[in-house]
């Protein structure tokens, strides 16, 4: 752990030498302040780059800049790198999704496969331990990459004191400050609260609480039918909870999911036991009793209904997190949604201060943040960088998985774009049939005149991996015929992708 350090030239009356096995710095080169005498360190040399936030956007930018030879410092207050994604988001949720799916499959999907099982029991504590093992291994891996690329890692909370200086309250006590020629803000996002419901992460929870429940709730209400709500709802439904999803809109999956895919996905999740109340708004709730009472009614008004739940998951989206950053002091601007305002090169009105990730514009996706981390480092070191926001995939890790990239059908209709559509069911795919996992389809959308791919939407096995091929095709401006004439190994699930492309520009072979 880093401690507040000052150059040797500081008054020795305030200093004591740094030593001990945990320090990788020569004891003779630096001294640490005696905090019984003083709690603020004088600043070290000016860095080429200071990154505020060690999440996916921040740590990637720091590593990329370090690889280019810049002197880089990354400030992270969590005490572990990786941000929401690695610590309480993408990674732990996927561990639970994978293991809960295995548990559910063993209970319900072995007889037809010729596998007889005995007494199957859930060990929730061990499932949570497996999740934590995955998380800790990855976060420590990032610390290794920081050392490998000479990135200084400071554990603490940063705030601007001027346009080049960040004051840091260190997690282990005391303060320091860091100066940077360039500064990147990558402070991420937080779960959006629901008015009238107090989050305690036990009865009223966000996604953070949803990955850490100590027992399976008998009943769970999920407020919000987007990706986070559906993924976490899937986990606890598989483990035995009665899950009801309440969604204000008329479809699940959020506005990015294609309508046809959303309807099919809802049908499949309903088959698994989840319940849905669409076009429904939450009027309020009462958590004063042993269970939580949630009042709902039709979105357009109507008879009120009372839902009872042991746990309520609030999953209505996320909002930028910039609390305590003190960005207003130096004149940075935020819009009405709290997003820091930037130009096309991620610059704020102060050119050497740039912003990436969830605290600015664009979809709140880890891989989008990662692309911005690379691009912003390239802008600083090379003068150019690029992110194609038209080719950012989205994945929902339910079973079957749902993935898409590019435009959906409702967006094309709204823009009055002439398009053609083609699809292929996994039920006609040989590998899916041998795997006894045939639910879902691959759907292509292409320009009616040029055949150029405009969007690909998949619900089915391996959709999250298969969407990478669609993203690459979209990035290179491929046509459906380009994909259809590309050989795909047999037997593989990816043949459904090829056949959907064939169905769009001509006709599929196997359906």
Coordinates of N, CA and C in Angstrom, one line a residue, residues 51-55 57-58 75-78 83-84 157-158 160 184-190 318-325 327 338 340 354-360:
X51 N -4.5 9.7 -13.5 CA -5.8 9.1 -13.8 C -6.6 9.0 -12.5
X52 N -7.8 9.6 -12.4 CA -8.6 9.5 -11.2 C -9.7 8.4 -11.5
X53 N -9.5 7.3 -10.8 CA -10.4 6.2 -11.0 C -9.7 5.0 -11.6
X54 N -9.8 3.9 -10.9 CA -9.1 2.6 -11.3 C -10.0 1.6 -11.8
X55 N -11.2 2.0 -12.4 CA -12.1 1.1 -13.0 C -11.6 0.7 -14.4
X57 N -12.2 1.8 -17.4 CA -11.7 3.0 -18.2 C -10.4 3.5 -17.7
X58 N -10.3 3.7 -16.4 CA -9.1 4.3 -15.8 C -7.9 3.4 -15.9
X75 N -5.2 6.9 -9.3 CA -5.8 7.1 -7.9 C -7.1 6.3 -7.9
X76 N -7.2 5.5 -6.9 CA -8.5 4.7 -6.8 C -8.9 4.5 -5.3
X77 N -10.1 4.9 -5.0 CA -10.5 4.9 -3.6 C -11.0 3.6 -3.0
X78 N -11.4 2.7 -3.9 CA -12.0 1.4 -3.4 C -11.0 0.5 -2.6
X83 N -12.8 -1.3 -10.5 CA -14.1 -0.5 -10.4 C -15.3 -1.4 -10.2
X84 N -16.4 -0.9 -10.5 CA -17.7 -1.6 -10.4 C -17.6 -2.9 -11.1
X157 N -8.9 8.9 -2.1 CA -10.0 9.6 -2.8 C -9.4 10.9 -3.3
X158 N -9.5 11.2 -4.6 CA -8.9 12.4 -5.2 C -9.9 13.5 -5.4
X160 N -9.9 17.8 -7.0 CA -9.1 18.9 -7.6 C -8.9 20.0 -6.6
X184 N -6.9 12.5 -16.5 CA -8.1 11.7 -16.9 C -9.0 11.5 -15.8
X185 N -10.3 11.9 -16.0 CA -11.3 11.6 -15.0 C -12.1 10.3 -15.4
X186 N -12.0 9.3 -14.6 CA -12.7 8.0 -14.9 C -13.3 7.4 -13.7
X187 N -14.2 8.2 -13.1 CA -14.8 7.9 -11.8 C -16.0 7.0 -11.8
X188 N -16.5 6.7 -13.0 CA -17.5 5.7 -13.1 C -18.9 6.1 -12.8
X189 N -19.7 5.1 -12.3 CA -21.2 5.4 -12.1 C -21.6 4.6 -10.8
X190 N -22.8 4.9 -10.4 CA -23.4 4.3 -9.3 C -24.9 3.9 -9.6
X318 N -28.1 3.3 -14.0 CA -27.0 3.8 -13.3 C -26.8 5.3 -13.7
X319 N -26.1 6.1 -12.8 CA -25.9 7.5 -13.0 C -24.4 7.8 -12.8
X320 N -23.9 8.8 -13.5 CA -22.5 9.2 -13.3 C -22.1 9.4 -11.8
X321 N -21.0 9.0 -11.4 CA -20.5 9.3 -10.1 C -19.3 10.2 -10.1
X322 N -19.5 11.4 -9.5 CA -18.5 12.5 -9.5 C -18.4 13.1 -8.1
X323 N -19.1 12.5 -7.1 CA -19.1 13.1 -5.8 C -17.8 13.3 -5.2
X324 N -17.5 14.5 -4.6 CA -16.3 14.8 -4.0 C -15.1 15.1 -4.9
X325 N -15.4 15.1 -6.2 CA -14.3 15.3 -7.2 C -13.9 16.8 -7.2
X327 N -14.9 19.1 -9.2 CA -14.7 19.5 -10.6 C -15.3 20.9 -10.8
X338 N -25.8 14.7 -15.1 CA -24.6 14.5 -14.3 C -23.4 14.1 -15.0
X340 N -20.2 14.5 -17.3 CA -19.2 15.6 -17.5 C -19.1 15.8 -19.0
X354 N -9.3 15.3 -19.4 CA -10.2 14.5 -20.3 C -11.1 13.6 -19.4
X355 N -12.2 13.1 -20.0 CA -13.1 12.3 -19.2 C -13.5 11.1 -20.1
X356 N -13.5 9.9 -19.5 CA -13.9 8.7 -20.2 C -14.8 7.8 -19.3
X357 N -15.5 6.8 -19.9 CA -16.2 5.8 -19.1 C -17.6 6.3 -18.7
X358 N -18.1 5.7 -17.6 CA -19.5 6.0 -17.3 C -19.9 7.4 -16.8
X359 N -18.9 8.2 -16.4 CA -19.2 9.5 -15.9 C -19.3 10.5 -17.0
X360 N -19.3 10.1 -18.3 CA -19.6 11.0 -19.4 C -20.5 10.3 -20.4

